[in-house]
Coordinates of C-alpha atoms in Angstrom, one line a residue:
Chain A
M1 CA 13.0 21.4 14.8
N2 CA 13.6 18.9 11.8
A3 CA 11.1 17.2 9.9
L4 CA 13.0 14.1 10.0
E5 CA 15.6 12.8 11.8
I6 CA 16.9 9.3 10.9
N7 CA 19.6 7.5 13.4
G8 CA 21.0 4.1 12.2
L9 CA 18.4 2.8 10.2
G10 CA 18.7 -0.7 8.6
K11 CA 16.8 -3.1 6.8
I12 CA 17.9 -6.9 5.9
Y13 CA 14.9 -8.6 4.2
G14 CA 13.8 -12.3 5.1
N15 CA 16.4 -13.5 2.1
G16 CA 19.1 -11.9 3.6
N17 CA 19.3 -9.1 1.5
R18 CA 20.6 -5.9 3.4
A19 CA 18.9 -3.2 1.6
L20 CA 19.7 -0.5 4.2
G21 CA 22.9 -0.5 6.4
D22 CA 23.0 2.0 9.2
V23 CA 21.7 5.3 7.4
S24 CA 21.6 8.5 9.3
L25 CA 19.9 11.5 7.8
T26 CA 18.4 14.7 8.9
V27 CA 15.7 16.5 6.8
P28 CA 15.3 20.1 8.1
K29 CA 11.6 21.3 8.2
G30 CA 10.6 23.2 5.4
S31 CA 13.5 21.9 3.0
F32 CA 12.9 20.7 -0.3
Y33 CA 15.2 17.6 -0.1
A34 CA 16.4 15.0 -2.8
L35 CA 17.3 11.5 -2.0
L36 CA 19.1 10.1 -4.8
G37 CA 20.5 6.7 -5.7
P38 CA 20.9 4.3 -8.5
N39 CA 18.2 1.6 -8.7
G40 CA 18.4 -0.8 -5.8
A41 CA 20.2 1.8 -3.7
G42 CA 17.8 1.5 -0.8
K43 CA 15.7 4.5 -1.5
S44 CA 12.3 2.9 -1.5
S45 CA 13.2 0.6 1.3
L46 CA 13.8 3.7 3.6
I47 CA 10.6 5.3 2.1
N48 CA 8.6 2.1 2.7
I49 CA 9.8 2.0 6.1
L50 CA 8.6 5.7 6.9
A51 CA 5.3 4.9 5.3
D52 CA 5.0 1.6 7.5
T53 CA 4.7 -0.8 4.5
V54 CA 8.0 -2.4 5.4
R55 CA 9.3 -3.1 8.8
P56 CA 12.8 -1.6 9.9
S57 CA 15.5 -4.0 11.1
S58 CA 17.3 -1.4 13.3
G59 CA 17.3 2.1 14.0
K60 CA 15.5 5.3 15.1
V61 CA 13.4 7.8 13.3
T62 CA 11.7 10.9 14.5
L63 CA 9.4 12.9 12.6
L64 CA 8.4 16.4 13.6
G65 CA 10.3 15.5 17.2
H66 CA 8.0 12.4 17.5
D67 CA 9.4 8.6 17.7
L68 CA 8.0 7.3 14.5
F69 CA 7.8 3.9 15.6
S70 CA 6.1 4.4 19.2
E71 CA 3.7 7.4 17.8
R72 CA 2.9 5.8 14.5
N73 CA -0.7 7.3 14.1
W74 CA 0.5 10.8 15.0
C75 CA 3.2 10.6 12.5
K76 CA 0.7 9.1 10.0
R77 CA -1.4 12.1 10.1
R78 CA 1.3 14.4 9.2
L79 CA 2.9 12.3 6.4
G80 CA 1.9 12.1 2.8
V81 CA 3.5 9.5 0.5
V82 CA 3.4 9.1 -3.1
P83 CA 4.4 5.6 -3.8
Q84 CA 6.7 4.3 -6.7
E85 CA 4.1 1.5 -8.0
I86 CA 1.0 2.8 -9.1
A87 CA -1.9 1.7 -7.2
F88 CA -5.6 2.7 -7.5
D89 CA -9.0 1.2 -6.5
P90 CA -10.9 0.2 -9.6
F91 CA -14.2 0.3 -8.0
F92 CA -14.1 4.2 -7.3
T93 CA -13.5 7.4 -9.2
P94 CA -10.8 9.8 -8.5
R95 CA -13.0 12.0 -6.7
E96 CA -14.4 9.1 -4.6
I97 CA -10.8 8.0 -4.1
L98 CA -9.4 11.2 -2.6
R99 CA -12.6 11.3 0.0
V100 CA -12.0 7.8 1.0
T101 CA -8.2 8.7 1.4
A102 CA -9.0 11.7 3.6
G103 CA -11.6 9.7 5.8
L104 CA -9.0 7.2 6.2
F105 CA -6.5 9.8 7.5
G106 CA -9.0 11.1 9.9
C107 CA -10.1 14.0 8.0
K108 CA -13.3 15.3 7.2
T109 CA -13.1 15.9 3.2
N110 CA -12.2 19.8 2.5
E111 CA -14.0 20.2 -0.8
A112 CA -12.4 23.4 -2.0
W113 CA -8.7 21.7 -1.0
L114 CA -10.0 18.6 -2.9
E115 CA -11.1 20.6 -6.0
E116 CA -7.8 22.5 -5.9
L117 CA -6.0 19.3 -5.9
L118 CA -7.8 18.0 -9.0
D119 CA -7.5 21.2 -10.6
R120 CA -3.7 21.6 -10.0
L121 CA -3.1 18.1 -10.9
E122 CA -5.4 18.4 -14.0
L123 CA -7.8 15.6 -12.9
T124 CA -10.9 17.6 -12.7
D125 CA -12.1 16.7 -16.3
H126 CA -11.7 12.9 -15.3
A127 CA -12.7 13.1 -11.6
G128 CA -16.0 11.3 -12.2
K129 CA -14.5 8.5 -14.4
R130 CA -13.6 5.1 -12.9
A131 CA -10.0 4.8 -11.9
R132 CA -9.1 2.0 -14.6
Q133 CA -10.1 4.3 -17.3
L134 CA -7.3 6.6 -16.4
S135 CA -4.1 6.8 -18.5
G136 CA -0.8 5.9 -16.5
G137 CA 0.0 9.7 -16.1
M138 CA -3.4 10.6 -14.7
R139 CA -3.0 7.7 -12.3
R140 CA 0.4 8.8 -11.2
R141 CA -1.0 12.5 -10.7
L142 CA -3.9 10.8 -8.4
L143 CA -1.5 9.2 -6.3
V144 CA 0.2 12.7 -5.8
A145 CA -3.3 14.0 -5.0
Q146 CA -3.8 11.4 -2.7
A147 CA -0.6 12.0 -0.8
L148 CA -1.7 15.6 -0.3
V149 CA -5.4 15.2 0.3
H150 CA -4.9 15.2 4.3
R151 CA -2.7 18.2 4.3
P152 CA 0.4 16.5 5.5
Q153 CA 3.3 18.6 6.7
L154 CA 5.9 16.2 5.3
V155 CA 5.5 14.7 1.8
I156 CA 7.6 12.2 0.4
L157 CA 7.6 11.7 -3.5
D158 CA 8.9 8.6 -4.7
E159 CA 9.8 9.0 -8.4
P160 CA 6.5 11.0 -8.9
T161 CA 7.2 12.1 -12.5
A162 CA 7.8 8.8 -14.1
G163 CA 5.8 8.5 -17.0
V164 CA 4.4 12.0 -16.9
D165 CA 5.2 14.3 -19.6
V166 CA 7.1 17.4 -19.6
E167 CA 4.5 20.0 -19.3
L168 CA 2.6 18.3 -16.8
R169 CA 5.9 17.6 -14.8
R170 CA 6.8 21.2 -15.0
R171 CA 3.3 22.3 -13.6
L172 CA 3.4 19.5 -10.9
W173 CA 6.9 21.0 -9.8
D174 CA 5.4 24.6 -9.8
F175 CA 2.7 23.3 -7.6
M176 CA 5.3 21.3 -5.2
R177 CA 7.3 24.7 -5.1
E178 CA 4.3 26.5 -3.7
L179 CA 3.6 23.8 -1.3
N180 CA 7.0 24.0 -0.2
A181 CA 6.9 27.8 0.1
A182 CA 4.0 27.5 2.4
G183 CA 5.7 25.2 4.7
T184 CA 5.5 21.7 3.4
T185 CA 8.9 19.7 3.8
I186 CA 9.0 17.7 0.6
L187 CA 11.5 14.7 0.2
L188 CA 11.8 13.7 -3.2
T189 CA 13.5 10.9 -5.2
T190 CA 13.8 10.9 -8.7
H191 CA 15.9 9.8 -11.6
Y192 CA 15.8 13.2 -13.1
L193 CA 18.7 14.7 -11.6
D194 CA 18.4 18.1 -13.3
E195 CA 15.3 18.3 -11.7
A196 CA 16.7 17.4 -8.3
E197 CA 19.3 20.0 -8.7
E198 CA 16.7 22.7 -9.7
L199 CA 14.2 22.0 -7.1
C200 CA 16.1 20.9 -3.9
G201 CA 18.0 22.8 -1.2
H202 CA 19.3 19.6 0.0
V203 CA 20.5 16.3 -1.2
A204 CA 21.6 13.0 0.1
I205 CA 22.8 10.2 -2.0
I206 CA 22.7 6.5 -1.2
D207 CA 24.0 3.6 -2.8
R208 CA 24.0 0.0 -1.6
G209 CA 22.2 0.8 1.5
Q210 CA 24.9 3.0 2.6
L211 CA 24.6 7.1 2.6
L212 CA 27.3 8.5 0.7
T213 CA 26.9 12.3 1.2
A214 CA 23.9 14.4 2.5
Q215 CA 24.4 18.1 2.4
P216 CA 22.7 21.6 1.1
M217 CA 22.8 21.2 -2.5
Q218 CA 25.1 24.5 -2.8
T219 CA 27.6 22.9 -0.4
L220 CA 27.7 19.7 -2.5
M221 CA 28.0 21.5 -5.7
H222 CA 30.7 23.7 -4.2
D223 CA 32.6 21.4 -2.2
I224 CA 32.4 18.1 -4.2
A225 CA 31.5 19.2 -7.7
S226 CA 34.8 19.6 -9.7
S227 CA 35.8 22.2 -12.4
T228 CA 38.1 21.6 -15.3
L229 CA 39.8 23.9 -17.4
Y230 CA 39.5 22.8 -21.2
L231 CA 42.2 24.0 -23.6
K232 CA 41.4 23.5 -27.3
Y233 CA 44.3 23.4 -29.9
D234 CA 44.5 23.4 -33.8
K235 CA 45.7 20.0 -33.6
P236 CA 44.8 17.0 -31.4
V237 CA 46.5 16.8 -28.1
L238 CA 48.6 13.8 -27.3
L239 CA 49.8 13.6 -23.5
T240 CA 53.1 12.4 -22.8
K241 CA 54.3 10.7 -19.6
E242 CA 56.3 14.1 -19.2
D243 CA 53.4 16.2 -19.7
G244 CA 51.6 14.3 -17.0
D245 CA 54.5 14.6 -14.5
V246 CA 55.0 18.5 -15.2
L247 CA 51.1 19.1 -14.8
S248 CA 50.4 16.6 -12.4
A249 CA 48.9 19.2 -9.8
F250 CA 46.0 19.7 -12.4
E251 CA 45.4 15.7 -13.1
P252 CA 45.7 16.4 -17.1
T253 CA 43.5 14.4 -19.4
V254 CA 42.7 14.4 -23.1
C255 CA 39.3 15.4 -23.8
D256 CA 37.4 16.4 -27.0
E257 CA 41.0 16.2 -28.8
G258 CA 42.2 19.1 -26.2
V259 CA 43.6 18.8 -22.8
C260 CA 41.4 19.2 -19.5
L261 CA 43.1 20.5 -16.3
K262 CA 41.3 19.7 -13.0
L263 CA 40.8 23.3 -11.1
S264 CA 41.2 23.4 -7.2
R265 CA 39.3 25.6 -5.0
E266 CA 41.2 28.6 -3.5
E267 CA 40.9 29.9 -0.1
N268 CA 39.5 33.1 -1.5
G269 CA 36.6 31.3 -2.6
G270 CA 38.0 31.3 -6.4
S271 CA 39.7 28.5 -8.2
S272 CA 43.3 27.8 -9.6
F273 CA 42.1 28.8 -13.1
H274 CA 44.9 31.2 -13.5
L275 CA 47.8 28.9 -12.6
A276 CA 46.2 26.2 -14.6
Y277 CA 45.8 28.6 -17.8
Q278 CA 49.4 29.6 -17.2
A279 CA 50.7 25.9 -16.9
G280 CA 48.6 24.8 -19.8
V281 CA 50.2 27.6 -22.0
A282 CA 53.7 26.9 -21.0
R283 CA 53.4 23.4 -21.9
F284 CA 51.3 23.3 -25.1
G285 CA 51.2 27.0 -26.1
I286 CA 48.2 29.7 -26.5
P287 CA 44.9 27.6 -27.3
I288 CA 42.6 28.7 -30.0
D289 CA 39.8 28.0 -27.5
A290 CA 39.3 27.8 -23.9
A291 CA 36.4 27.2 -21.3
V292 CA 35.7 26.2 -17.7
R293 CA 33.6 22.9 -17.3
S294 CA 31.7 22.5 -14.1
E295 CA 30.2 19.3 -12.9
D296 CA 26.6 19.3 -12.6
L297 CA 24.6 17.0 -10.3
E298 CA 24.5 14.1 -12.6
D299 CA 28.1 14.3 -12.9
V300 CA 28.7 14.2 -9.2
F301 CA 26.0 11.4 -8.8
L302 CA 27.8 9.4 -11.1
R303 CA 31.2 9.9 -10.0
L304 CA 30.2 9.1 -6.4
T305 CA 28.2 5.7 -7.1
R306 CA 30.8 4.7 -9.7
R307 CA 33.8 5.1 -6.8
Q308 CA 31.4 3.0 -4.7
E309 CA 31.1 0.4 -7.5
S310 CA 34.8 0.2 -8.1
E311 CA 35.4 -0.1 -4.0
V312 CA 33.0 -2.8 -3.6
G313 CA 34.5 -4.5 -6.9
D314 CA 37.9 -4.3 -5.1
K315 CA 36.7 -6.3 -2.1
P316 CA 37.6 -10.0 -2.2
Chain B
M1 CA 0.6 8.2 22.3
S2 CA -2.3 6.6 20.4
Q3 CA -5.0 8.5 18.9
S4 CA -8.2 6.7 17.9
N5 CA -9.4 7.4 14.3
L6 CA -13.2 6.9 14.5
L7 CA -13.7 8.7 11.2
G8 CA -11.0 6.7 9.5
A9 CA -12.5 3.1 10.7
W10 CA -16.0 4.6 9.4
T11 CA -14.6 5.4 6.2
L12 CA -12.8 1.9 5.9
F13 CA -16.4 0.4 6.8
A14 CA -17.9 2.4 4.2
R15 CA -15.5 1.8 1.6
E16 CA -15.9 -2.0 1.9
T17 CA -19.4 -1.8 2.1
R18 CA -19.8 0.5 -1.1
R19 CA -17.2 -1.8 -3.0
F20 CA -20.0 -4.6 -2.8
L21 CA -22.9 -2.7 -3.6
K22 CA -21.4 -1.3 -6.5
V23 CA -21.3 -4.8 -7.9
K24 CA -24.5 -6.0 -6.5
M25 CA -25.5 -8.4 -9.2
Q26 CA -22.3 -10.3 -8.3
T27 CA -22.4 -9.8 -4.7
I28 CA -26.1 -9.9 -3.5
V29 CA -28.2 -11.1 -6.4
T30 CA -26.1 -14.1 -7.4
P31 CA -25.5 -15.7 -4.3
A32 CA -29.5 -15.1 -3.5
L33 CA -30.2 -16.9 -6.5
T34 CA -28.0 -19.8 -5.9
A35 CA -29.4 -20.2 -2.6
M36 CA -32.8 -20.2 -4.4
L37 CA -31.7 -22.9 -7.0
Y38 CA -30.4 -25.3 -4.3
L39 CA -33.9 -25.0 -2.7
V40 CA -35.9 -25.6 -5.8
I41 CA -33.8 -28.7 -6.7
F42 CA -33.9 -30.2 -3.4
R43 CA -37.7 -29.4 -3.0
Y44 CA -38.3 -31.6 -6.2
A45 CA -35.9 -34.2 -5.5
M46 CA -36.9 -34.7 -1.8
G47 CA -40.8 -34.1 -2.3
D48 CA -43.0 -33.7 1.0
R49 CA -40.6 -36.0 2.7
H50 CA -40.0 -35.0 6.7
V51 CA -36.6 -34.9 8.2
P52 CA -36.1 -37.9 10.3
G53 CA -36.4 -37.0 14.1
M54 CA -37.8 -33.8 13.6
D55 CA -41.4 -32.5 13.1
V56 CA -40.5 -30.3 9.9
D57 CA -40.7 -31.0 6.2
Y58 CA -37.3 -31.2 4.4
F59 CA -38.1 -28.1 2.4
T60 CA -38.7 -25.8 5.7
F61 CA -35.7 -27.5 7.1
L62 CA -33.2 -26.3 4.1
V63 CA -34.3 -22.4 4.4
P64 CA -32.4 -21.6 7.4
G65 CA -29.6 -23.5 6.3
L66 CA -29.2 -22.2 2.9
A67 CA -29.5 -18.7 4.5
M68 CA -26.8 -19.3 6.8
M69 CA -24.6 -20.9 4.0
A70 CA -25.0 -17.8 1.9
M71 CA -24.2 -15.4 4.8
M72 CA -21.1 -17.6 5.8
Q73 CA -19.9 -17.6 2.1
N74 CA -20.4 -14.2 1.6
A75 CA -19.0 -12.7 4.6
F76 CA -16.0 -14.8 3.8
A77 CA -16.0 -13.5 0.2
N78 CA -16.1 -9.8 1.2
T79 CA -13.0 -9.7 3.4
S80 CA -10.7 -12.2 1.4
S81 CA -11.6 -10.7 -1.9
S82 CA -10.8 -7.1 -1.0
M83 CA -7.8 -8.2 0.9
I84 CA -6.3 -10.0 -2.1
M85 CA -7.3 -7.6 -4.7
G86 CA -5.6 -4.8 -2.5
K87 CA -2.5 -7.1 -2.3
V88 CA -2.3 -7.8 -5.8
M89 CA -3.2 -4.5 -7.1
G90 CA -1.0 -2.6 -4.4
M91 CA -3.8 -0.7 -2.9
H92 CA -3.3 -2.2 0.4
I93 CA -0.4 0.2 1.2
Y94 CA -3.2 3.0 1.7
L95 CA -4.4 0.9 4.4
L96 CA -1.1 0.3 5.9
M97 CA -0.1 3.9 5.7
A98 CA -3.5 5.3 7.3
P99 CA -3.5 6.0 10.7
L100 CA -5.8 3.3 11.7
S101 CA -5.2 1.1 14.7
A102 CA -5.2 -3.0 14.0
F103 CA -8.4 -3.0 16.2
E104 CA -10.2 -0.3 13.9
V105 CA -9.2 -2.0 10.7
V106 CA -10.5 -5.4 12.1
M107 CA -13.6 -4.0 13.2
A108 CA -14.5 -2.0 9.9
F109 CA -13.6 -5.0 7.8
L110 CA -15.9 -7.6 10.1
A111 CA -18.7 -4.8 10.0
A112 CA -18.8 -4.6 6.3
A113 CA -18.7 -8.3 6.0
V114 CA -21.8 -8.6 8.5
V115 CA -23.5 -6.0 6.3
R116 CA -23.1 -8.1 3.3
A117 CA -24.1 -11.3 4.9
V118 CA -27.3 -9.9 6.4
V119 CA -28.2 -8.1 3.2
V120 CA -27.7 -11.4 1.0
A121 CA -29.7 -13.7 3.7
S122 CA -32.6 -11.1 3.8
V123 CA -32.8 -10.7 0.2
F124 CA -33.0 -14.8 -0.1
L125 CA -35.5 -15.1 2.7
M126 CA -37.7 -11.9 1.4
V127 CA -38.2 -13.8 -2.0
L128 CA -39.2 -17.0 0.1
V129 CA -41.6 -15.2 2.5
P130 CA -44.7 -16.1 0.2
F131 CA -43.7 -19.9 0.0
V132 CA -42.7 -20.7 3.4
D133 CA -44.0 -20.0 6.9
I134 CA -41.2 -18.1 8.5
S135 CA -42.4 -17.4 11.8
I136 CA -39.1 -17.3 13.9
P137 CA -39.7 -18.4 17.2
H138 CA -36.5 -17.4 18.8
P139 CA -35.4 -14.2 16.9
G140 CA -32.5 -13.5 19.5
I141 CA -30.8 -16.8 18.5
V142 CA -31.2 -16.0 14.9
I143 CA -29.4 -12.8 15.3
L144 CA -26.9 -13.9 17.8
Y145 CA -25.8 -17.0 15.4
G146 CA -26.2 -15.0 12.2
L147 CA -23.9 -12.3 13.6
S148 CA -21.6 -14.7 15.1
A149 CA -21.2 -16.8 11.8
S150 CA -20.6 -13.6 9.8
I151 CA -17.8 -12.3 12.2
I152 CA -16.2 -15.7 11.9
M153 CA -16.2 -15.9 8.4
G154 CA -15.3 -12.3 8.0
G155 CA -12.4 -12.8 9.9
M156 CA -11.5 -16.1 8.3
G157 CA -11.8 -14.2 5.0
L158 CA -9.4 -11.5 6.4
L159 CA -7.0 -14.0 7.3
G160 CA -7.3 -16.2 4.3
G161 CA -6.5 -12.6 2.3
M162 CA -3.9 -11.8 4.4
W163 CA -2.0 -15.2 3.9
S164 CA -2.8 -15.4 0.3
R165 CA 0.0 -13.8 -2.2
D166 CA -2.2 -14.3 -5.2
F167 CA -6.0 -15.0 -6.2
D168 CA -5.1 -18.7 -6.8
Q169 CA -4.2 -19.0 -3.2
V170 CA -7.3 -17.2 -1.9
A171 CA -9.5 -19.7 -4.6
M172 CA -7.5 -22.6 -2.8
V173 CA -8.7 -21.6 0.5
T174 CA -12.1 -21.1 -0.4
N175 CA -12.5 -24.3 -2.3
F176 CA -10.5 -26.6 0.1
I177 CA -11.5 -25.1 3.3
I178 CA -14.3 -22.8 3.5
L179 CA -16.7 -24.8 0.9
P180 CA -16.2 -28.3 2.6
L181 CA -16.8 -27.0 6.0
T182 CA -19.8 -25.0 5.0
F183 CA -21.4 -27.8 2.8
L184 CA -20.6 -30.2 5.7
S185 CA -22.2 -27.9 8.4
G186 CA -25.5 -29.7 8.2
V187 CA -26.9 -27.3 5.6
F188 CA -28.6 -30.2 3.6
Y189 CA -29.1 -33.0 6.5
S190 CA -29.6 -33.5 9.9
V191 CA -26.5 -35.2 11.9
Q192 CA -29.0 -37.8 13.3
Q193 CA -29.1 -39.2 9.7
L194 CA -25.6 -39.7 9.6
P195 CA -23.5 -42.8 10.8
P196 CA -21.7 -42.4 14.2
F197 CA -18.3 -41.6 12.7
W198 CA -19.6 -38.8 10.7
Q199 CA -21.8 -37.5 13.6
M200 CA -18.4 -37.1 15.2
I201 CA -16.9 -35.6 12.4
N202 CA -19.6 -33.0 12.2
H203 CA -19.2 -32.3 16.1
A204 CA -15.9 -31.3 15.3
N205 CA -17.0 -28.7 12.6
P206 CA -17.5 -25.3 14.3
F207 CA -19.7 -24.2 11.6
F208 CA -21.8 -27.1 12.4
Y209 CA -23.0 -25.4 15.7
L210 CA -23.5 -22.2 13.5
T211 CA -25.8 -23.6 11.3
D212 CA -27.6 -25.8 13.6
G213 CA -28.0 -22.9 16.0
F214 CA -29.5 -20.6 13.3
R215 CA -31.8 -23.2 12.4
Y216 CA -33.1 -23.8 16.1
G217 CA -33.7 -20.1 16.1
F218 CA -35.7 -20.3 13.1
L219 CA -37.7 -23.5 13.5
G220 CA -37.5 -24.4 17.0
V221 CA -36.0 -27.8 16.3
G222 CA -32.0 -28.5 15.7
D223 CA -29.4 -31.5 16.4
T224 CA -27.9 -29.7 19.4
D225 CA -29.1 -27.5 22.2
P226 CA -28.1 -24.2 21.2
S227 CA -27.5 -22.8 24.7
A228 CA -24.9 -25.4 25.0
S229 CA -23.3 -24.8 21.5
M230 CA -23.3 -21.0 22.4
G231 CA -19.8 -21.6 24.1
V232 CA -18.2 -23.1 21.1
V233 CA -19.7 -20.4 18.9
L234 CA -18.7 -17.4 21.1
F235 CA -15.3 -18.9 21.8
T236 CA -14.7 -19.3 18.1
V237 CA -15.8 -15.6 17.4
V238 CA -13.2 -14.5 20.1
V239 CA -10.4 -16.5 18.9
T240 CA -11.1 -15.3 15.3
F241 CA -11.1 -11.8 16.2
I242 CA -8.0 -12.0 18.4
A243 CA -6.3 -13.7 15.5
C244 CA -7.3 -11.1 13.2
W245 CA -6.3 -8.2 15.4
R246 CA -2.9 -9.7 16.4
L247 CA -1.9 -10.7 12.8
W248 CA -3.0 -7.4 11.4
Y249 CA -1.2 -5.6 14.3
I250 CA 2.4 -7.2 13.4
G251 CA 1.7 -6.9 9.6
W252 CA 1.4 -10.7 9.0
R253 CA 2.2 -11.2 5.4
M254 CA 1.4 -7.7 4.6
K255 CA 4.6 -6.1 5.7
E256 CA 8.1 -7.4 4.6

């Protein structure tokens, strides 16, 4: 069973802005799933529809096999959302806020779990202060605790680490990893792509309300992330038209005063490294240094979302 | 499939009640004191005069009217302030995300509004006990009209808070709709003192029936027959409740 199945989800706001257009996505149960996209891509609209703070214009969503829109309350009990905007009740302390949140979700407060949350999110020393006295990072961690206090099976984290320092971020991710290992499905949006690459087993990239790709992280990095062979010479390389024609199979470019040759995947799982190296040597001679450079998630993300930009720009 | 969430509704009620108890100086003492000041001012301005057409002195006449005005204004303030603060500070999303039905949300908000209204009126009346003979000949009517007024005004506060986008808009609703309707509901006068045109205007104000019925329960005298105005009051309660319920259900001005 999947944690989340989104089919043809669309959202057009009252001002005519089409935030989401026909997005379909499947989040496997137990996965750590990254939902990535530039600002304004539609991530928050999608999350807000799941959280029931925004109405969808079209589409169907099932959560753990139940229809989200017709069985809202069943689904809400199993869903925890960390919103992007910091929101807190200034009248109450973090401990009171967590008790209230658990109660609103229909759960009697599990004191042991509440204390563990405060401890893991490093809020224990601040649990008796008024929420307005907390720093920005503490308030954001309180939002994470609120999303977890009713022990949801699916947790959605909408940029949970914005404004949280590196050390606390690392500990937060350790905690999320433990929850995920214990069976909680986690859907994460973040602008820290290195974190997404490290944490998530699956990734979806959306831009301008459209899904660009959705697949396991390994598949994405294997199939879409490209590798190049960088050859460095004692003098800067200048590419002529003839060089381009001869090496056209490797899409040569000048990079860091050397030459970069794009590698393709071979059927045996390897790459065209050997062919590219031989072709480069035949054309420019033996290099003084060579390296294989692979795209990371950030490179793939930028390439995919830039392509989308140029496609949109080409339209009349 | 719909699951009720009684614990959730109770938690929301408790939260809304605790919220006003945390700032009791502002939410209980100040309104009770304001009502007392009105009473003192009118007591000395009007002396021992009796209300025309009623066998009651002006001071005694004012007491239930002021208690009712305090109830109405505080019931409205409890729901409207909570709602607009939630919207402005973004806290309202926790209500929208919680597995609560519209019925549960509205019931919890209205119950808390009733508690605040009753607490404020009780404090005001308890302070007056040594100075006024409060015998209450019709306690059932007092309870019925007091609860009805609190529910109606709590509901209107909920609707006002849902409609408003900022504090300025909710202040507009309070100052241009709620205050005039409560002040012109016969708190300070008997409609029999008014010219016919203004009597007609008063009879079109549902708050007038609330104040008049409440006063009848306290003093045994009033401008209208409370059993006849009961229909108007109960109708307004039902309409207010259904409006709150329906509009919360569709997420009116809460969800984009």
